[in-house]
Coordinates of C-alpha atoms in Angstrom, one line a residue:
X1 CA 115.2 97.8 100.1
X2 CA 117.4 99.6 102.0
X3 CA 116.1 103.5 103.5
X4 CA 118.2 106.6 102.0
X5 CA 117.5 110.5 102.3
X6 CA 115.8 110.6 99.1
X7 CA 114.3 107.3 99.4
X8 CA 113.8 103.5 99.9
X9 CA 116.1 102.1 97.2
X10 CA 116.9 98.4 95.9
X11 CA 120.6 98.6 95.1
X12 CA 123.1 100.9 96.3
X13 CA 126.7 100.0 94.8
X14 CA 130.1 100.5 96.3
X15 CA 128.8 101.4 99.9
X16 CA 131.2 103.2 102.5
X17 CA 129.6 101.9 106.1
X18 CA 130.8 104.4 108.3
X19 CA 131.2 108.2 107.3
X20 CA 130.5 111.5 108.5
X21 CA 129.8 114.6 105.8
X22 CA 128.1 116.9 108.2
X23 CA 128.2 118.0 112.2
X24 CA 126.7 121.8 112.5
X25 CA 126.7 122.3 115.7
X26 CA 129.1 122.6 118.9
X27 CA 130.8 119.3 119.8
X28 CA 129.6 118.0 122.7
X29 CA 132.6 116.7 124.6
X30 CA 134.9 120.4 123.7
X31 CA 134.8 123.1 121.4
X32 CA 136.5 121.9 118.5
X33 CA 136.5 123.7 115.4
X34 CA 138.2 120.7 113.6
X35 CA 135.3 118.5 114.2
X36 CA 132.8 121.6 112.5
X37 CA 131.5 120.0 109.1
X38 CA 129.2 122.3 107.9
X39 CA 130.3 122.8 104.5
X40 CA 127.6 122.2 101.8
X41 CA 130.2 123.2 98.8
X42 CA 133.3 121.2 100.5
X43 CA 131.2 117.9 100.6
X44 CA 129.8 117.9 97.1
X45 CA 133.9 118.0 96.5
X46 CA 134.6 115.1 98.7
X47 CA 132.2 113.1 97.4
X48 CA 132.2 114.2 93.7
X49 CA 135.9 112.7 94.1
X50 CA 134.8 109.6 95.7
X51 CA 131.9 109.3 92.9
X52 CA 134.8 109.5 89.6
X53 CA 136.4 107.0 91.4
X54 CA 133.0 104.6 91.9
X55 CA 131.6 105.8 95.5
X56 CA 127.7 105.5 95.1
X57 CA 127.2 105.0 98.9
X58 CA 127.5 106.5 102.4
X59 CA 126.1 105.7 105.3
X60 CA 125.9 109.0 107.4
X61 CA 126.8 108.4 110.9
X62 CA 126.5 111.2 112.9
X63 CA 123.5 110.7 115.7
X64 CA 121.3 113.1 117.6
X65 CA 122.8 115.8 119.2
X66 CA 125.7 115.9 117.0
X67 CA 125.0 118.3 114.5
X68 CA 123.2 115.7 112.3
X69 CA 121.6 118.0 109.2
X70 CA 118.9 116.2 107.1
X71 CA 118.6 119.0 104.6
X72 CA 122.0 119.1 104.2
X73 CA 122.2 114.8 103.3
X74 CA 119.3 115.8 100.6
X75 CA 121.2 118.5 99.3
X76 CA 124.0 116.2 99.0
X77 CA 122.0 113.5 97.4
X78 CA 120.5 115.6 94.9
X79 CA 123.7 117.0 93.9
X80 CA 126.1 113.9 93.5
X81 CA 123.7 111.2 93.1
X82 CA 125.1 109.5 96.1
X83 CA 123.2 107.1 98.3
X84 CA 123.0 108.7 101.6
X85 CA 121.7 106.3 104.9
X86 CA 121.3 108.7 107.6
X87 CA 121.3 107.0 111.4
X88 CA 119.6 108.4 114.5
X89 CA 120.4 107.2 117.5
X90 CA 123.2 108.3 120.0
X91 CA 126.9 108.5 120.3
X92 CA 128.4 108.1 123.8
X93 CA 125.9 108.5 126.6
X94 CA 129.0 110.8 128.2
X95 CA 128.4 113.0 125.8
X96 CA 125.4 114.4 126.5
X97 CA 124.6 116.7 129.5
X98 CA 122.6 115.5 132.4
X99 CA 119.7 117.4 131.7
X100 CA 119.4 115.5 128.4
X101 CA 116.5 113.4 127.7
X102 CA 118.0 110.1 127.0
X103 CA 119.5 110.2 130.7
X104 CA 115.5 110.6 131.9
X105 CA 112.6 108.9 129.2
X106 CA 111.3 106.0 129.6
X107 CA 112.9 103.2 127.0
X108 CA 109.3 103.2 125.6
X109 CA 108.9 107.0 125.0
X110 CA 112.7 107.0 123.3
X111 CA 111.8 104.2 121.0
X112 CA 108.4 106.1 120.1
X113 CA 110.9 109.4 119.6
X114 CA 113.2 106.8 117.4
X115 CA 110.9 105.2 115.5
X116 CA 109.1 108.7 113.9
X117 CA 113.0 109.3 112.5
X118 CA 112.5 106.1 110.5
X119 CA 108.9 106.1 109.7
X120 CA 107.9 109.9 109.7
X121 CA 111.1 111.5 108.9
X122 CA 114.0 113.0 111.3
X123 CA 114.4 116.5 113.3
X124 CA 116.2 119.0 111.7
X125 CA 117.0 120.1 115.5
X126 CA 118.2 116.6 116.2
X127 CA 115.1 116.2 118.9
X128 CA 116.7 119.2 121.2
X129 CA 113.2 120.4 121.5
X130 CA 110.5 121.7 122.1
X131 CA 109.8 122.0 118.5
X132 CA 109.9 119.2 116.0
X133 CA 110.6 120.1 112.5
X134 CA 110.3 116.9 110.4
X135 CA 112.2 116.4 107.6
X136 CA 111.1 114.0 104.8
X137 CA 114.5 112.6 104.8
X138 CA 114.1 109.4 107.1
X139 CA 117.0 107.7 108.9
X140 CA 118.0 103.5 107.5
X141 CA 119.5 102.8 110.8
X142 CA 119.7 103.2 114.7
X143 CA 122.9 104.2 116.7
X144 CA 123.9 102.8 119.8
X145 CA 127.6 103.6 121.4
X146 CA 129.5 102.2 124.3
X147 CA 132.6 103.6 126.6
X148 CA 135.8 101.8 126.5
X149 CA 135.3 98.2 128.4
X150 CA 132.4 99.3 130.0
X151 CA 128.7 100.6 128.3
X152 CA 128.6 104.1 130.0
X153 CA 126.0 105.8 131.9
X154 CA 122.1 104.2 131.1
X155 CA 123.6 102.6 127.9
X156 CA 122.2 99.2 129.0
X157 CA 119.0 101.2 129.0
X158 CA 119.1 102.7 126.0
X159 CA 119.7 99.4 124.0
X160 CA 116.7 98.2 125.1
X161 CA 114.8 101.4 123.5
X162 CA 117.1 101.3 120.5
X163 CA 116.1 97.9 119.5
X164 CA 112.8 98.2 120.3
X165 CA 112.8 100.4 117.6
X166 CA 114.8 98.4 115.2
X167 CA 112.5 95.6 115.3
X168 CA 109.2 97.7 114.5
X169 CA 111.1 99.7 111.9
X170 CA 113.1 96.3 110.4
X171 CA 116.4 98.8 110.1
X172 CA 119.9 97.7 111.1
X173 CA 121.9 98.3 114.7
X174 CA 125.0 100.2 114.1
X175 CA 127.3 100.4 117.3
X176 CA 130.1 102.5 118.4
X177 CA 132.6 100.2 120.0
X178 CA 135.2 102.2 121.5
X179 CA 139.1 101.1 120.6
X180 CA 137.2 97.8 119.3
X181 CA 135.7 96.7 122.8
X182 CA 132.7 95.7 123.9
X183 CA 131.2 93.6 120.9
X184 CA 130.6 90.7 122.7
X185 CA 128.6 92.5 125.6
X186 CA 126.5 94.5 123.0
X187 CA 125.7 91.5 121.0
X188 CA 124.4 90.0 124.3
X189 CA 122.3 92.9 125.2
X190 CA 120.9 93.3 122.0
X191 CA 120.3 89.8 121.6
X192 CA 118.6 89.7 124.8
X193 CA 115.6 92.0 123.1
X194 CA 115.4 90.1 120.0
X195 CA 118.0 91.8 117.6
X196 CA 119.9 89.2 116.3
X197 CA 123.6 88.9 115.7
X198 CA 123.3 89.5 111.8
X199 CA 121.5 93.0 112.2
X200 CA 124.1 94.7 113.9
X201 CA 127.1 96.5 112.6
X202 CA 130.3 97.3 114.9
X203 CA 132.0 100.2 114.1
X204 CA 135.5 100.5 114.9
X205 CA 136.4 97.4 115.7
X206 CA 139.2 97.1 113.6
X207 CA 140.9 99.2 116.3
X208 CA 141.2 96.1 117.9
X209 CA 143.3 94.0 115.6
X210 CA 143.1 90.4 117.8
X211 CA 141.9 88.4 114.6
X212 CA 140.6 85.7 116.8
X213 CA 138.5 88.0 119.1
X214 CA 136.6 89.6 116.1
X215 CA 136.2 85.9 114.2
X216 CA 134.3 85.2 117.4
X217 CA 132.0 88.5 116.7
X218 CA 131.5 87.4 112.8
X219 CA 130.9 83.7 113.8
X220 CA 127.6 85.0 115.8
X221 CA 126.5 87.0 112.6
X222 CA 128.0 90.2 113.4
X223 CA 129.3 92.7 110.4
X224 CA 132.9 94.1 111.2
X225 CA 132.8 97.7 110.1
X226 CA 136.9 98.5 109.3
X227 CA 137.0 102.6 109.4
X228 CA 140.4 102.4 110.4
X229 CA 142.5 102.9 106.5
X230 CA 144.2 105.6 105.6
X231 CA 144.2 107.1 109.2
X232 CA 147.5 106.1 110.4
X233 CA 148.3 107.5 113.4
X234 CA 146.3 104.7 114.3
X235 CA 148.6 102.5 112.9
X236 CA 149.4 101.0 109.3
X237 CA 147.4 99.5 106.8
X238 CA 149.1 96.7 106.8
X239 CA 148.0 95.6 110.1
X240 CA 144.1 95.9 108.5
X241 CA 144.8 94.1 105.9
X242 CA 146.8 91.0 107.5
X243 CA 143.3 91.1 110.0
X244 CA 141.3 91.0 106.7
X245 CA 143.4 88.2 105.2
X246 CA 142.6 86.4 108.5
X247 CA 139.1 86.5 108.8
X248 CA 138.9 85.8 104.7
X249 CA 141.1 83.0 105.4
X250 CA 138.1 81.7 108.3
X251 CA 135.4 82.4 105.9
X252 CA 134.3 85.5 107.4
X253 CA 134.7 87.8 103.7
X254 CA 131.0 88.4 103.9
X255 CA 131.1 90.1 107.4
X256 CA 133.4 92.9 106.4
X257 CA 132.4 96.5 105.6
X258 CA 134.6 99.1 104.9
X259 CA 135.0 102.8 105.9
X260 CA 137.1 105.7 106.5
X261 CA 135.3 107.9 109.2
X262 CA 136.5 110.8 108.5
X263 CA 135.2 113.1 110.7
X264 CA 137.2 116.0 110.8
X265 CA 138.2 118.8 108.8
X266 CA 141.6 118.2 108.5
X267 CA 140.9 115.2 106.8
X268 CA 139.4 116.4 103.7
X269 CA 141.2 117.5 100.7
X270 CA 138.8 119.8 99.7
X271 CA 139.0 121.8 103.2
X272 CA 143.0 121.6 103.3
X273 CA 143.5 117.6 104.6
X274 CA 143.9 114.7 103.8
X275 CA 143.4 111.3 103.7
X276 CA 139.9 112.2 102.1
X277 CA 137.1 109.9 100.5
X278 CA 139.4 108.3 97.7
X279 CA 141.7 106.9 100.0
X280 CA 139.9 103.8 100.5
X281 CA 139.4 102.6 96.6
X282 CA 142.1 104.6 95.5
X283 CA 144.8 103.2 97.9
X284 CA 143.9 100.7 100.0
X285 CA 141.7 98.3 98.1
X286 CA 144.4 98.1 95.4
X287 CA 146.3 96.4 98.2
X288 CA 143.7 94.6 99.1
X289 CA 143.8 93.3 95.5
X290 CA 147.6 92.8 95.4
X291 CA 147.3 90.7 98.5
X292 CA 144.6 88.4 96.6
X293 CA 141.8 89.8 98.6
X294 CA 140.3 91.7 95.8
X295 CA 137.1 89.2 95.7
X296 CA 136.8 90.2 99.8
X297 CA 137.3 93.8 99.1
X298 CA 134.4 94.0 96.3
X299 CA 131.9 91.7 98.8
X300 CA 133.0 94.2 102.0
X301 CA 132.4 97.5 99.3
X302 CA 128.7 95.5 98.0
X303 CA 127.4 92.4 98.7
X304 CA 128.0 92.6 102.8
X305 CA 126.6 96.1 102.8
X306 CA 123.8 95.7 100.8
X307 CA 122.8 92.5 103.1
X308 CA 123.9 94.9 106.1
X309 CA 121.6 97.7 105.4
X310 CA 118.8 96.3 103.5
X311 CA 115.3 96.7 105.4
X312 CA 113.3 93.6 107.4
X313 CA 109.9 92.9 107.9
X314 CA 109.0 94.6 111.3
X315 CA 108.3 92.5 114.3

């Protein structure tokens, strides 16, 4: 089974691994309106255009503190029919002011606060307090995020809450590896409390295109979540798909997971932007497929994140 807004589901199709539809609130790091997703109306149009296409999956990746709306997934859901696995957990720890919680709790208490998400149902404040207002929509995985080369203030702390949690909830690890680094050292934290190698996705890691460096990440059970397509100014497909053909070429297919993060405004179509949702099946995996990867693209859109997300007995 694997956890959605609406519910714990079996199957969940053609699954995007790393997407955000919604962030309400201020941006922590600067006031930026173009990271202000808030748009009920704009996201049914995203998605409805991802859906003609054969989108049936997101996972929702925006943490506490973030803007994260759980009534806003469900209205999604219920509108399009799409899949939504909502995460809590935490996005850089830099990110959050020092008064914050997570720089102060015990690792105990914030796996008790993660936990509830999955089991009771998240905040609709994003656990900025005092109140809780518990939504029935309950997150399918836990977020953990790291600085570039380094883990950031407490972070080392955190994982040791965060999968805590993962292992009495039996949900996935999904990381935040900034520019591609640090997947080695997160493995080895997380392994160090019991979450092994094959629950853990690492976001952006394509943003590190040595192919040898992320085989060694796959080898220990890893997924490889690619968000990097159709966002160029981080540099050309092509480079993502010669790293694809490189791993499939291993036997690594069936750690890939595919994505488009696109967490601004000026990256929807429906809001004035572009690359938007169909980017990914409408452009890229058509390469994928003229390359003769069109076996790994359908595993990386299915099988892998099916496996990825699906629930585990809790330990």
């Amino acid at each position: 089974m694997v956890r959605t807004v609406l519910g714990d589901v079996e199957e969940i199709g053609v699954t995007y691994a790393h997407e955000h539809l919604f962030m309400t609130g201020d941006w922590p790091v600067r006031n930026e309106p173009d990271y202000r997703l808030d748009s009920l109306d704009a996201a049914v149009a995203e998605v409805a255009a991802g859906r003609r296409l054969g989108l049936s999956a997101v996972v929702e990746m925006t943490p506490l503190g973030f803007g994260r709306s759980p009534s806003l997934m469900k209205a999604l859901a219920e509108r399009t029919g799409l899949h939504v696995i909502a995460v809590t957990g935490f996005h850089k720890s830099t990110y959050y002011s020092d008064a914050h919680w997570l720089h102060h709790y015990a690792p105990d208490e914030i796996a008790e606060l993660l936990v509830a998400e999955i089991e009771l149902g998240m905040d609709e404040y994003g656990l900025v307090g005092p109140l809780v207002k518990r939504s029935s929509a309950r997150a399918g995985a836990i977020k953990v995020a790291t600085s570039y080369h380094s883990f950031g203030r407490g972070v080392e702390r955190l994982i040791g809450a965060v999968a805590a949690a993962a292992l009495r909830t039996g949900v996935p690890v999904v990381t935040h590896c900034d520019k591609g680094t640090m997947g080695h050292e997160l493995l080895d934290a997380l392994a160090g409390h019991g979450v092994e190698g094959e629950r853990v996705v690492l976001g952006h890691i394509d943003h590190n295109l040595d192919a040898g460096y992320l085989a060694s990440l796959a080898e220990r059970g890893a997924y490889l979540a690619f968000d990097r397509p159709g966002r160029i100014k981080y540099g050309p497909d092509s480079d993502v798909i010669t790293l694809v053909a490189d791993l499939a070429g291993r036997g690594l297919g069936d750690r890939l997971l595919f994505g488009t993060d696109l967490a601004r405004r000026s990256y929807w179509p429906a809001l004035g932007g572009g690359p938007g949702l169909t980017y990914l099946l409408e452009r890229f995996v058509p390469r994928l497929e003229a390359a003769g990867l069109g076996d790994v693209a359908k595993a990386a859109l299915t099988a892998n994140p099916r496996a990825a997300f699906a629930l585990r007995p809790p330990r």
